[in-house]
Tab-separated table of C-alpha atoms and ligand atoms in Angstrom:
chain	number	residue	atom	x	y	z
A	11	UNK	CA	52.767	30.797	53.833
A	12	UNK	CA	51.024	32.219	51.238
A	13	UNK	CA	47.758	34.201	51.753
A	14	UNK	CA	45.215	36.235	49.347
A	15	UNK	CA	43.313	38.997	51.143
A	16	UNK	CA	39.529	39.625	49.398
A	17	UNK	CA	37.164	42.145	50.530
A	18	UNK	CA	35.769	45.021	49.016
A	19	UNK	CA	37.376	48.457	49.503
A	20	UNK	CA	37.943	50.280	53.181
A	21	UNK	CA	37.369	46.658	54.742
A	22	UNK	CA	40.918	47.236	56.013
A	23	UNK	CA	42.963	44.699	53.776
A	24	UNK	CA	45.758	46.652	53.684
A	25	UNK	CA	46.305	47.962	56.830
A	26	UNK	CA	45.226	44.075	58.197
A	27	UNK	CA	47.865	42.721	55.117
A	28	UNK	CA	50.525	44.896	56.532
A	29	UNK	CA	50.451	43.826	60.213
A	30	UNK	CA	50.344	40.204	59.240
A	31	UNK	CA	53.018	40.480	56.815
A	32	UNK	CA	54.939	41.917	59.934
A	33	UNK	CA	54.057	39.097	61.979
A	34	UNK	CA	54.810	36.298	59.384
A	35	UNK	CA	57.564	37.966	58.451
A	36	UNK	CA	56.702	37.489	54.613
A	37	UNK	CA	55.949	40.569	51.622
A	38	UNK	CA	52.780	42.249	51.748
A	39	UNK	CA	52.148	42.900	47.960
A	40	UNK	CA	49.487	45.367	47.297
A	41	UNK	CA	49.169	45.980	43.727
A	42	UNK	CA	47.217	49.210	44.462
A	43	UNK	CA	50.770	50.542	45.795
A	44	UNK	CA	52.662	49.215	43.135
A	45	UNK	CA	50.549	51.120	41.043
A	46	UNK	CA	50.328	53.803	42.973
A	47	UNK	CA	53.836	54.096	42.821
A	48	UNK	CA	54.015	53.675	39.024
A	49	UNK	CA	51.583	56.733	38.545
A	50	UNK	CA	53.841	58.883	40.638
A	51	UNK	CA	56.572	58.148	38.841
A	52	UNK	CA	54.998	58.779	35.781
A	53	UNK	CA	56.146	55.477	34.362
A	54	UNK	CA	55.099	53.814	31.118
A	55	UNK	CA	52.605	51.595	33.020
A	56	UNK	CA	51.268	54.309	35.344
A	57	UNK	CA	50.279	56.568	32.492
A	58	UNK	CA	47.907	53.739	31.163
A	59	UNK	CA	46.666	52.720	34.505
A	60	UNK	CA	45.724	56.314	36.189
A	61	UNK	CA	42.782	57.033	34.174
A	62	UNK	CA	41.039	53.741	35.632
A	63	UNK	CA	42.060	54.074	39.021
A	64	UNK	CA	40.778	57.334	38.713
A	65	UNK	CA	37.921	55.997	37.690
A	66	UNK	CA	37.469	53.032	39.825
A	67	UNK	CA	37.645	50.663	37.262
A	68	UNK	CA	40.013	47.427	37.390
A	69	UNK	CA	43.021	48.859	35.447
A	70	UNK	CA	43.340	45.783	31.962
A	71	UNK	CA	44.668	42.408	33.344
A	72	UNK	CA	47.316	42.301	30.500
A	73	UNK	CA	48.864	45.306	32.655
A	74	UNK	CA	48.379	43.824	36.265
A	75	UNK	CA	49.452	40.550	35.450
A	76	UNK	CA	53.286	40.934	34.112
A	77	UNK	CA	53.501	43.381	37.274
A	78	UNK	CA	52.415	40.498	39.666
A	79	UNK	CA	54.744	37.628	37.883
A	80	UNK	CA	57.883	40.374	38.001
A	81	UNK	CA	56.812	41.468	41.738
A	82	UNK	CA	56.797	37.821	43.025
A	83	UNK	CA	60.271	37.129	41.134
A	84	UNK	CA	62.031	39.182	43.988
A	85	UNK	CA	64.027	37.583	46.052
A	86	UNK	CA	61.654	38.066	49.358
A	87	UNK	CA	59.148	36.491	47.727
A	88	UNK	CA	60.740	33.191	47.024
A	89	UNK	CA	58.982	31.649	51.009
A	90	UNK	CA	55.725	33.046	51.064
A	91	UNK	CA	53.621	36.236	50.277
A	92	UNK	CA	50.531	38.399	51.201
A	93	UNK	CA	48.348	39.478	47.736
A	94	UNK	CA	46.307	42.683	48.722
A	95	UNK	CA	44.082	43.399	46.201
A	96	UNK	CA	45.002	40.929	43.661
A	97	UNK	CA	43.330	38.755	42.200
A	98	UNK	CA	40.565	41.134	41.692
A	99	UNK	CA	38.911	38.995	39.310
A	100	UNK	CA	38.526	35.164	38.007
A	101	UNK	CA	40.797	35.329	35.335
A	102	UNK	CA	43.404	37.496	37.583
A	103	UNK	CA	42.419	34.141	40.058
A	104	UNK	CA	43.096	31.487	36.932
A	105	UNK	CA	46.388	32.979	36.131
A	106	UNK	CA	46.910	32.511	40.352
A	107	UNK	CA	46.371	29.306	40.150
A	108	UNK	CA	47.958	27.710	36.891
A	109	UNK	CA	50.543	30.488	36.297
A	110	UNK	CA	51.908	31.258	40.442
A	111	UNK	CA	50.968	28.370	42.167
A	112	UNK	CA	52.576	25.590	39.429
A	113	UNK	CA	55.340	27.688	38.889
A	114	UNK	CA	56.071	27.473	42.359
A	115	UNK	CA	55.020	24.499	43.613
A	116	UNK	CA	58.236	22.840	42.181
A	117	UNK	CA	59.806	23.845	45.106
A	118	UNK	CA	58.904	21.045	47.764
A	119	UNK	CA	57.637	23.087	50.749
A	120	UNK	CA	55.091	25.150	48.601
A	121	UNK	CA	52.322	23.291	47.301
A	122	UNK	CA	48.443	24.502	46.035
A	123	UNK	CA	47.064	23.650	49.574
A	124	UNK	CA	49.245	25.574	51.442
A	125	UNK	CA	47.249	28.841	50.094
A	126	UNK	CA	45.063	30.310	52.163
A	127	UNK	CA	42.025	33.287	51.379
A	128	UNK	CA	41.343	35.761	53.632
A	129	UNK	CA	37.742	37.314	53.074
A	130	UNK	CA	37.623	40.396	55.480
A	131	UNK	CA	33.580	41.081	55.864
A	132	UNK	CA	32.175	44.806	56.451
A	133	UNK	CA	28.722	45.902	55.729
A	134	UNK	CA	28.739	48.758	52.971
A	135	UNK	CA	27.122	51.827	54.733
A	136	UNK	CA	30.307	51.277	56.884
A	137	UNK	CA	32.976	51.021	54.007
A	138	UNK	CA	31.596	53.773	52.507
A	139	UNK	CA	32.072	56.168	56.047
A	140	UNK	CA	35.795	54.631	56.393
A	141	UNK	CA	36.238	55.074	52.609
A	142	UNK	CA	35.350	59.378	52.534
A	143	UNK	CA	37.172	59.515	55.611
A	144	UNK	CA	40.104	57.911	54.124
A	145	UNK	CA	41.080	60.711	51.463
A	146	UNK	CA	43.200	59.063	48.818
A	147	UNK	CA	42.912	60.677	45.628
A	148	UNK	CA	40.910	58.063	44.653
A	149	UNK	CA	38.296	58.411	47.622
A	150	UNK	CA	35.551	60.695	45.901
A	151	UNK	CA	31.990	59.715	46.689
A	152	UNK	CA	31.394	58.682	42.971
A	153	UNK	CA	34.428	56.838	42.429
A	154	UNK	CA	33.848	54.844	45.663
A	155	UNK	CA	30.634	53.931	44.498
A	156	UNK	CA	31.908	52.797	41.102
A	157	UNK	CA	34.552	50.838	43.096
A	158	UNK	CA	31.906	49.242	45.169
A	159	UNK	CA	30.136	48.191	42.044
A	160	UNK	CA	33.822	46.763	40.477
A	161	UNK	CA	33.867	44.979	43.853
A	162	UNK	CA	30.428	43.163	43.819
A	163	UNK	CA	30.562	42.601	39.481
A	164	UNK	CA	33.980	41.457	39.557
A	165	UNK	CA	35.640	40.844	42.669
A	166	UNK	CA	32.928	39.260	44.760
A	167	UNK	CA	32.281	36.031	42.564
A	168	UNK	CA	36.092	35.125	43.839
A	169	UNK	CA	34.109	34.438	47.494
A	170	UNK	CA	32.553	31.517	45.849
A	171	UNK	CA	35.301	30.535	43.633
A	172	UNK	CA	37.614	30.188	46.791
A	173	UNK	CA	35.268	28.368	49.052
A	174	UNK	CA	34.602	25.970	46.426
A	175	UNK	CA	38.232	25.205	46.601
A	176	UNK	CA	37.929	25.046	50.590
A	177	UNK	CA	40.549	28.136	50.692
A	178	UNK	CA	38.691	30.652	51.557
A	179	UNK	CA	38.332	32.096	55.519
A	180	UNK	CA	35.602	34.839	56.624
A	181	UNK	CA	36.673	37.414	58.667
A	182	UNK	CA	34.124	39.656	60.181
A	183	UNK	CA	36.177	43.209	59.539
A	184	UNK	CA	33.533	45.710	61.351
A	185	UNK	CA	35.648	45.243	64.671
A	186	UNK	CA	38.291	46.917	66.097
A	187	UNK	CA	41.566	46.660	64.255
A	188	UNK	CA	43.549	44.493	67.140
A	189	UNK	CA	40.426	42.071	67.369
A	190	UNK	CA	40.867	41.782	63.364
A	191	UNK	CA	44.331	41.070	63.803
A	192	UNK	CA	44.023	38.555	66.455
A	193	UNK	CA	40.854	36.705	64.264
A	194	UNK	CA	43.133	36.894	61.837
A	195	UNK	CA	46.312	35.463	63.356
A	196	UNK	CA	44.018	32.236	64.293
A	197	UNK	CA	43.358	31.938	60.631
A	198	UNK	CA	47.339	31.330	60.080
A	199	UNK	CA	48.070	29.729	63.082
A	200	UNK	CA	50.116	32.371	64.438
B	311	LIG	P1	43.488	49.338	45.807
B	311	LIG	O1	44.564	50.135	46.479
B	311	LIG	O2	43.688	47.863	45.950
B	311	LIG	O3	42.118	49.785	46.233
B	311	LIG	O4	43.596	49.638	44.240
B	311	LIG	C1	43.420	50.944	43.723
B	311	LIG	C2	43.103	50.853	42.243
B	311	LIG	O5	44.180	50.219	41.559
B	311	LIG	C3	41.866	50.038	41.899
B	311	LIG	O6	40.681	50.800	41.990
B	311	LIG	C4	42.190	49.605	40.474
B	311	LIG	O7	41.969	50.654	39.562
B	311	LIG	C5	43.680	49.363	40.527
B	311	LIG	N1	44.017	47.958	40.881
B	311	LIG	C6	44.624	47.500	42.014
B	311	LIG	N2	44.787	46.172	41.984
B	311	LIG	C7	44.258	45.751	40.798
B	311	LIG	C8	44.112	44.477	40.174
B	311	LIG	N3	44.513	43.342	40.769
B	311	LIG	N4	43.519	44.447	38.949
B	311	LIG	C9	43.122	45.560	38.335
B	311	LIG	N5	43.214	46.788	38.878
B	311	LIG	C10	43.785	46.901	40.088
């Protein structure tokens, strides 16, 4: 199985990634973490991607993508995955599709259709609330904004790009976490 969670920040993709990776028994890849890590460690790549997280902007796809491809090399990742918060834009969603997909696709029980697109729906006034009350460094009220605004320039247009491709599955998110989950376990047939 191999799904793609969309939806803007504080719509719960992570936490909602997580428990479904649990479930499926599959790797919940979050680039935010893996980047998240890398600025902790102070690594090469962190120290160019903090000042945009910081920011809120989309931290340069040359960066992201050799991350993803390296990421989904692991050995875990060879039956199925969970992308949280990647692709965050249609190029990151191009390289998904003619760099991931064909590469894996050789293998016979993988093939294009089998991806699924997970778009978890909350209205902003309420991502904003769960957002300040989260408190990750990156939760200030300006930088949410700017994230917001990332979201709906960049992000959002994957919503159409996905449906066109009959992949894509709302999800209304403003609902209590278990009724996510179990919306979202219908999606996968779990
Ligand atoms: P997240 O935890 O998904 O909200 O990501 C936190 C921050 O990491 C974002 O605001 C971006 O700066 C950066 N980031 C995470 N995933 C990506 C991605 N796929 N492309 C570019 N930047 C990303």
């Amino acid at each position: 199985m191999r799904l793609i969670f969309l939806g803007p920040p504080g719509a719960g993709k992570g936490t909602q990634a997580a428990r479904l990776a649990g479930i499926c028994q599959i790797p919940h890849i979050s680039t935010g973490d893996i980047l998240r890590t890398h600025v902790s460690q102070q690594t090469d790549l962190g120290q160019k991607a903090k000042a945009y997280m910081d920011s809120g902007e989309l931290v340069p796809d040359q960066l992201i993508l050799d991350m993803v491809v390296h990421r989904l090399e692991e050995s875990d990742a060879q039956d199925g995955w969970i992308l949280d918060g990647f692709p965050r834009n249609v190029s990151q969603a191009d390289f998904v599709e003619n760099v991931v997909l064909n590469a894996e696709s050789n293998s016979e029980e993988m093939s294009q259709k089998d991806l699924r697109v997970i778009n978890l729906d909350v209205p902003d006034e309420i991502l904003v609330q769960r957002l300040l009350a989260r408190g990750r460094q990156d939760d200030h009220e300006e930088t949410i904004r700017r994230r917001l605004q990332v979201y709906r320039e960049q992000t959002a247009p994957l919503i159409d790009y996905y449906h066109e491709r009959q992949q894509l599955h709302s999800v209304d998110g403003n609902r209590s976490m278990d009724e996510v989950t179990e919306a979202l376990k219908t999606v996968v047939s779990v």
